[in-house]
Amino acid sequence: MTILGDIFILIGSLFLFLGSLGIFRMPDVYNRLQAGTKATTMGAMSLILGVGFLNTGFLVKSIVIVLFIVLTNPISSSTIARASHKSGVPLVKKSVVDVCKDNVKKGEV
Amino acid sequence: MRKFISILLLAGFVFYFATLAGGLMIPSSSADRKSVGLEILSRAKGETGAANAVTSVVVLYRGFDTLGEVTVLFLAALGISVFMKGTGEKRKTVLDQSFILKTGSRLLFPLMFLFGIYIIAHGHLTPGGGFPGGVIIATGFFVILLTSESVHFNKTVMSVLEGLAGLSFIGLGVVGLLGPGNSFLQNFLPLGKFDTVFSAGIIPLIYAVVGIKVGAELSSVVYAMKESK
């Protein structure tokens, strides 16, 4: 159980590190959100699960916290991305496709 | 009238700073202050049965002060709803939220409500209690009011809940006054088994009441802010 918990915490901290690196390295808001959300969701999930494995009395609570993160984190990032797209934050020049803009034109969003 | 009010305010400030200065001038050693905390820590378990010593202070040793806090919060909520009433016209809010946000907030609302109840019910065991729990419940209402325009809740139910909660707080205090302890907000229930949910006498009851009151008040504040022009 201890080894499992350690492995989870290691994976989690790796993901969190990569996520923070992505926030600095990525070129525009949307890419940064991508890095910041995906990596931190995964990182926080496995970190908290690892803590739960290390301290078994905390396991149920940590699973509940993980579920909560799964529910909230993607929603908030999608909302931020949508808001910034609506207020006209430009994409990086290298981008090849803007599905959201096309959908707005078609009237689907 | 205006002069009178300004003189009153000035007198209040002078009184406030005088008491502040007086408190600073009277020397009190750190050992004195420490002894109060140690005394409470040693006595709280036996006297109140609460695993969380902070709660035992907030609800029982200075429960009267907590009643005052609840009153202050009530007055603040009242002030906000009067202030926000404005012209009486209801604002038509057109929210343009995405499907993901709407569905997500509807999913989250019952969970947040449940979490608030959990925090309230475990106030005497873990950090938390009536005030934070009530705020969490109100946050749930806040999320759902921000994301969907079709949500309306009954204001009368909210005010009735709030009033009943405040009344039962005072009622619990009066029962303590009439009981064997013979003082306001004195514990009159058995202490129960230490460190379980059903323990610590009237602390969970008072926290439940405070939680209902705070939750209802802050939800009505949020609702008033949304409705006002």
Short mmCIF file of C-alpha atoms in Angstrom, two decimals, chain B residues 43 60 83 95 124 135 197:
data_model
loop_
_atom_site.label_atom_id
_atom_site.label_comp_id
_atom_site.label_asym_id
_atom_site.label_seq_id
_atom_site.Cartn_x
_atom_site.Cartn_y
_atom_site.Cartn_z
CA ARG B 43 -11.69 21.59 30.71
CA LEU B 60 -20.89 27.25 24.75
CA PHE B 83 -30.23 48.57 -0.44
CA LEU B 95 -27.34 34.65 -19.43
CA HIS B 124 -18.08 19.75 17.04
CA VAL B 135 -21.71 29.72 3.46
CA VAL B 197 -21.45 12.62 15.60
#
